[in-house]
PDB file of C-alpha atoms in Angstrom:
ATOM      1  CA  ILE R   1      25.394  16.092  15.271  1.00 66.00           C
ATOM      2  CA  ILE R   2      29.292  15.918  15.107  1.00 68.00           C
ATOM      3  CA  THR R   3      30.484  19.185  13.288  1.00 68.00           C
ATOM      4  CA  LYS R   4      34.216  19.953  11.776  1.00 67.00           C
ATOM      5  CA  LYS R   5      36.411  22.170  12.944  1.00 69.00           C
ATOM      6  CA  GLU R   6      38.920  24.138  11.592  1.00 73.00           C
ATOM      7  CA  PHE R   7      39.031  21.614   8.597  1.00 81.00           C
ATOM      8  CA  ASP R   8      41.758  22.742   5.955  1.00 88.00           C
ATOM      9  CA  GLY R   9      42.032  20.707   2.490  1.00 92.00           C
ATOM     10  CA  ALA R  10      39.059  19.460   0.682  1.00 94.00           C
ATOM     11  CA  GLU R  11      37.511  15.474   1.446  1.00 93.00           C
ATOM     12  CA  LEU R  12      35.770  14.057  -1.821  1.00 96.00           C
ATOM     13  CA  ASN R  13      33.685  10.450  -0.814  1.00 94.00           C
ATOM     14  CA  VAL R  14      32.167   8.505  -3.230  1.00 96.00           C
ATOM     15  CA  LYS R  15      29.932   5.779  -2.675  1.00 95.00           C
ATOM     16  CA  ALA R  16      28.110   3.737  -5.474  1.00 95.00           C
ATOM     17  CA  GLY R  17      25.925   0.356  -4.320  1.00 93.00           C
ATOM     18  CA  ILE R  18      23.265  -2.217  -5.274  1.00 91.00           C
ATOM     19  CA  THR R  19      20.356  -4.766  -3.234  1.00 87.00           C
ATOM     20  CA  ASP R  20      21.932  -8.453  -3.303  1.00 88.00           C
ATOM     21  CA  GLU R  21      18.524  -7.934  -5.386  1.00 85.00           C
ATOM     22  CA  ASN R  22      20.408  -6.770  -8.124  1.00 88.00           C
ATOM     23  CA  ASP R  23      18.182  -3.627  -8.037  1.00 84.00           C
ATOM     24  CA  GLY R  24      18.138  -0.103  -5.892  1.00 83.00           C
ATOM     25  CA  GLU R  25      20.918   1.323  -7.347  1.00 88.00           C
ATOM     26  CA  ASN R  26      22.330   3.753  -5.672  1.00 89.00           C
ATOM     27  CA  GLN R  27      24.800   6.885  -5.706  1.00 91.00           C
ATOM     28  CA  ASP R  28      26.215   8.733  -3.363  1.00 91.00           C
ATOM     29  CA  VAL R  29      29.184  12.093  -3.686  1.00 92.00           C
ATOM     30  CA  SER R  30      30.282  14.675  -1.306  1.00 91.00           C
ATOM     31  CA  LEU R  31      32.580  17.549  -1.490  1.00 91.00           C
ATOM     32  CA  THR R  32      33.813  19.471   1.793  1.00 89.00           C
ATOM     33  CA  LEU R  33      36.072  22.139   1.389  1.00 91.00           C
ATOM     34  CA  GLY R  34      37.616  23.645   4.325  1.00 90.00           C
ATOM     35  CA  GLY R  35      40.340  27.142   4.937  1.00 90.00           C
ATOM     36  CA  ASN R  36      41.961  28.135   7.940  1.00 87.00           C
ATOM     37  CA  PHE R  37      42.789  32.073   7.701  1.00 86.00           C
ATOM     38  CA  ASP R  38      43.695  34.339   9.893  1.00 86.00           C
ATOM     39  CA  ARG R  39      40.549  35.564  11.628  1.00 85.00           C
ATOM     40  CA  GLY R  40      39.049  32.176  11.443  1.00 83.00           C
ATOM     41  CA  ASN R  41      38.280  28.546   9.618  1.00 85.00           C
ATOM     42  CA  ALA R  42      35.562  28.759   6.859  1.00 86.00           C
ATOM     43  CA  ILE R  43      34.448  25.648   5.578  1.00 86.00           C
ATOM     44  CA  LEU R  44      32.180  24.391   2.688  1.00 86.00           C
ATOM     45  CA  SER R  45      30.119  20.942   1.854  1.00 87.00           C
ATOM     46  CA  VAL R  46      28.035  19.570  -1.145  1.00 89.00           C
ATOM     47  CA  ASN R  47      26.085  16.355  -1.082  1.00 90.00           C
ATOM     48  CA  TYR R  48      24.694  14.236  -4.122  1.00 90.00           C
ATOM     49  CA  SER R  49      22.556  11.072  -3.613  1.00 89.00           C
ATOM     50  CA  LYS R  50      20.620   9.101  -5.961  1.00 88.00           C
ATOM     51  CA  THR R  51      18.454   5.931  -5.105  1.00 85.00           C
ATOM     52  CA  SER R  52      16.836   3.887  -7.418  1.00 84.00           C
ATOM     53  CA  ALA R  53      12.886   2.809  -6.614  1.00 77.00           C
ATOM     54  CA  VAL R  54      12.629  -0.668  -5.470  1.00 76.00           C
ATOM     55  CA  ARG R  55       8.859  -1.831  -5.884  1.00 70.00           C
ATOM     56  CA  GLN R  56       7.580  -4.416  -3.168  1.00 65.00           C
ATOM     57  CA  SER R  57       5.308  -5.733  -6.206  1.00 64.00           C
ATOM     58  CA  ASP R  58       9.078  -6.327  -7.549  1.00 71.00           C
ATOM     59  CA  ARG R  59      10.596  -8.774  -4.472  1.00 72.00           C
ATOM     60  CA  ILE R  60       6.955 -10.724  -3.292  1.00 70.00           C
ATOM     61  CA  GLU R  61       3.857 -11.745  -5.070  1.00 70.00           C
ATOM     62  CA  CYS R  62       1.808 -10.459  -2.006  1.00 69.00           C
ATOM     63  CA  SER R  63       1.410  -9.396   1.216  1.00 71.00           C
ATOM     64  CA  LYS R  64       2.061 -11.903   3.996  1.00 74.00           C
ATOM     65  CA  PHE R  65       1.466 -12.832   7.669  1.00 73.00           C
ATOM     66  CA  GLY R  66       3.022 -15.046   9.982  1.00 77.00           C
ATOM     67  CA  THR R  67       0.488 -17.539  10.959  1.00 79.00           C
ATOM     68  CA  GLU R  68       0.008 -19.510  14.326  1.00 84.00           C
ATOM     69  CA  ASN R  69       2.098 -22.095  12.965  1.00 86.00           C
ATOM     70  CA  GLY R  70       5.674 -20.541  12.316  1.00 86.00           C
ATOM     71  CA  THR R  71       4.305 -20.318   8.267  1.00 83.00           C
ATOM     72  CA  PHE R  72       3.664 -17.009   6.112  1.00 79.00           C
ATOM     73  CA  GLU R  73       0.244 -16.673   3.760  1.00 75.00           C
ATOM     74  CA  CYS R  74      -1.117 -14.521   1.670  1.00 72.00           C
ATOM     75  CA  PHE R  75      -3.237 -11.674   2.493  1.00 71.00           C
ATOM     76  CA  GLY R  76      -5.072  -8.985   0.612  1.00 70.00           C
ATOM     77  CA  SER R  77      -7.018  -5.873   1.402  1.00 71.00           C
ATOM     78  CA  SER R  78     -10.717  -6.060   2.748  1.00 69.00           C
ATOM     79  CA  THR R  79     -11.654  -3.416   0.825  1.00 70.00           C
ATOM     80  CA  THR R  80     -13.242  -5.522  -2.273  1.00 71.00           C
ATOM     81  CA  GLU R  81     -15.133  -5.536  -4.933  1.00 70.00           C
ATOM     82  CA  GLY R  82     -18.701  -5.655  -4.420  1.00 73.00           C
ATOM     83  CA  GLY R  83     -18.726  -4.747  -0.955  1.00 79.00           C
ATOM     84  CA  ARG R  84     -18.774  -6.475   2.317  1.00 82.00           C
ATOM     85  CA  ALA R  85     -20.849  -6.050   5.251  1.00 85.00           C
ATOM     86  CA  LEU R  86     -21.253  -7.519   9.047  1.00 88.00           C
ATOM     87  CA  LEU R  87     -24.803  -9.105   9.646  1.00 90.00           C
ATOM     88  CA  ALA R  88     -26.864  -8.963  12.614  1.00 92.00           C
ATOM     89  CA  ASP R  89     -25.738 -12.583  13.871  1.00 93.00           C
ATOM     90  CA  GLY R  90     -22.195 -11.151  13.735  1.00 91.00           C
ATOM     91  CA  THR R  91     -21.486 -12.742  10.380  1.00 90.00           C
ATOM     92  CA  GLN R  92     -19.516 -10.731   7.205  1.00 88.00           C
ATOM     93  CA  VAL R  93     -20.312 -11.485   3.580  1.00 87.00           C
ATOM     94  CA  GLN R  94     -18.954 -10.342   0.410  1.00 84.00           C
ATOM     95  CA  PHE R  95     -21.624  -9.155  -2.125  1.00 79.00           C
ATOM     96  CA  ASN R  96     -21.751  -9.294  -5.906  1.00 70.00           C
ATOM     97  CA  GLN R  97     -18.442 -11.838  -6.383  1.00 61.00           C
ATOM     98  CA  ASN R  98     -20.297 -12.829  -9.926  1.00 62.00           C
ATOM     99  CA  GLU R  99     -19.539 -11.213 -13.309  1.00 62.00           C
ATOM    100  CA  ASP R 100     -22.838 -11.236 -14.289  1.00 65.00           C
ATOM    101  CA  THR R 101     -24.190  -8.510 -12.220  1.00 59.00           C
ATOM    102  CA  SER R 102     -26.954  -7.799 -14.717  1.00 66.00           C
ATOM    103  CA  ASN R 103     -28.731 -11.300 -13.825  1.00 68.00           C
ATOM    104  CA  ARG R 104     -26.910 -12.421 -10.605  1.00 63.00           C
ATOM    105  CA  GLY R 105     -26.799  -9.320  -8.765  1.00 62.00           C
ATOM    106  CA  ASN R 106     -28.259 -10.058  -5.810  1.00 70.00           C
ATOM    107  CA  ASP R 107     -25.193 -12.416  -4.934  1.00 77.00           C
ATOM    108  CA  TYR R 108     -23.600 -12.795  -1.379  1.00 83.00           C
ATOM    109  CA  GLY R 109     -21.833 -15.811   0.597  1.00 82.00           C
ATOM    110  CA  PRO R 110     -19.638 -15.515   3.769  1.00 86.00           C
ATOM    111  CA  TYR R 111     -16.727 -13.351   2.960  1.00 83.00           C
ATOM    112  CA  ASN R 112     -13.197 -14.827   2.427  1.00 78.00           C
ATOM    113  CA  SER R 113     -10.025 -12.954   2.916  1.00 76.00           C
ATOM    114  CA  ALA R 114      -8.374 -15.410   1.080  1.00 73.00           C
ATOM    115  CA  GLU R 115     -10.524 -15.584  -1.191  1.00 75.00           C
ATOM    116  CA  HIS R 116     -12.146 -11.623  -1.385  1.00 74.00           C
ATOM    117  CA  GLY R 117      -8.906  -9.690  -0.511  1.00 74.00           C
ATOM    118  CA  PHE R 118      -7.839  -7.424  -2.900  1.00 72.00           C
ATOM    119  CA  ASN R 119      -3.603  -7.843  -3.897  1.00 67.00           C
ATOM    120  CA  TYR R 120      -2.962  -4.438  -4.428  1.00 66.00           C
ATOM    121  CA  ILE R 121       0.631  -5.461  -4.192  1.00 65.00           C
ATOM    122  CA  PRO R 122       0.997  -4.419  -8.165  1.00 61.00           C
ATOM    123  CA  TYR R 123      -0.511  -1.779  -8.271  1.00 59.00           C
ATOM    124  CA  GLN R 124       2.101   0.126  -5.832  1.00 51.00           C
ATOM    125  CA  MET R 125       3.683   1.785  -8.689  1.00 47.00           C
ATOM    126  CA  PRO R 126       4.282   5.614  -9.456  1.00 45.00           C
ATOM    127  CA  TYR R 127       0.680   5.754 -11.056  1.00 44.00           C
ATOM    128  CA  GLU R 128      -1.864   8.591 -11.338  1.00 42.00           C
ATOM    129  CA  GLN R 129      -5.583   8.330  -9.931  1.00 42.00           C
ATOM    130  CA  ILE R 130      -8.440   9.637  -9.921  1.00 42.00           C
ATOM    131  CA  VAL R 131      -9.219  10.001  -5.563  1.00 44.00           C
ATOM    132  CA  THR R 132     -11.945   8.749  -4.422  1.00 45.00           C
ATOM    133  CA  PRO R 133     -13.214   8.442  -0.643  1.00 48.00           C
ATOM    134  CA  ARG R 134     -11.805   5.759   1.223  1.00 51.00           C
ATOM    135  CA  ASN R 135     -14.195   3.760   2.505  1.00 51.00           C
ATOM    136  CA  GLY R 136     -16.884   5.400   1.487  1.00 56.00           C
ATOM    137  CA  PHE R 137     -19.686   3.380   2.202  1.00 65.00           C
ATOM    138  CA  ALA R 138     -18.676   2.185   5.213  1.00 73.00           C
ATOM    139  CA  GLY R 139     -20.793   2.618   8.160  1.00 79.00           C
ATOM    140  CA  ILE R 140     -23.923   2.731   6.090  1.00 83.00           C
ATOM    141  CA  LYS R 141     -26.833   0.535   8.099  1.00 88.00           C
ATOM    142  CA  VAL R 142     -29.295  -1.329   5.870  1.00 87.00           C
ATOM    143  CA  ALA R 143     -32.542  -3.005   7.356  1.00 92.00           C
ATOM    144  CA  ALA R 144     -33.307  -6.470   6.729  1.00 92.00           C
ATOM    145  CA  ASP R 145     -36.965  -6.281   5.105  1.00 93.00           C
ATOM    146  CA  PHE R 146     -35.013  -3.122   2.199  1.00 88.00           C
ATOM    147  CA  GLN R 147     -36.172  -4.014  -1.159  1.00 85.00           C
ATOM    148  CA  TYR R 148     -32.376  -4.473  -2.083  1.00 80.00           C
ATOM    149  CA  ASN R 149     -31.098  -6.926   0.791  1.00 84.00           C
ATOM    150  CA  PRO R 150     -31.270  -9.727  -0.408  1.00 85.00           C
ATOM    151  CA  THR R 151     -29.572 -11.540   3.242  1.00 88.00           C
ATOM    152  CA  GLY R 152     -33.120 -11.330   5.068  1.00 89.00           C
ATOM    153  CA  GLN R 153     -30.883  -9.645   8.115  1.00 91.00           C
ATOM    154  CA  ASP R 154     -29.639  -5.974   9.140  1.00 92.00           C
ATOM    155  CA  LEU R 155     -26.398  -5.581   7.868  1.00 89.00           C
ATOM    156  CA  GLU R 156     -24.204  -3.047   7.889  1.00 88.00           C
ATOM    157  CA  PHE R 157     -21.619  -1.917   4.983  1.00 82.00           C
ATOM    158  CA  GLN R 158     -17.900  -2.483   6.040  1.00 80.00           C
ATOM    159  CA  ARG R 159     -15.676  -2.182   3.053  1.00 72.00           C
ATOM    160  CA  ARG R 160     -15.969  -1.923  -1.125  1.00 71.00           C
ATOM    161  CA  ARG R 161     -13.117  -1.157  -3.155  1.00 64.00           C
ATOM    162  CA  ASN R 162     -14.281   1.399  -6.489  1.00 60.00           C
ATOM    163  CA  THR R 163     -13.408  -0.538  -9.069  1.00 59.00           C
ATOM    164  CA  GLU R 164     -15.312   2.005 -11.465  1.00 52.00           C
ATOM    165  CA  LEU R 165     -12.568   4.394 -11.713  1.00 50.00           C
ATOM    166  CA  GLY R 166      -9.391   1.624 -11.824  1.00 53.00           C
ATOM    167  CA  ALA R 167      -7.702  -1.019  -9.462  1.00 50.00           C
TER     168      ALA R 167
END
């Protein structure tokens, strides 16, 4: 940090800007006053800064990762509705992707991040929420012979997104 020494006078700096996307407006104002006296120097500095938010969802439709081919592909959160589990044979499955859970509540199939991943980008904005335990279902082990385990294999829950209280 470099501080001003023996500053005498006034200095006003004003700056305003906007991103290339015409959002994220920002303003900065600073005022420095100083004077030299017989017994020393006094300096007063006041700053004001304001920057408007730019949400990730304003710029991209989804989170992306780079592939080995040099392209970018969308991906979503692996904390999915219905739940994802690891079977004893090492495969991952996704539960209850059929909306008719009263008749098809035992539905499950291979987990596919492109199909089952939750696109959280549209939800990243100021909001109020009820916080539920993160990954509250992770690590729960279920035996192959448990009556509500339709897979026929031992499994361990990996993640489940709690949609009962919102996105």
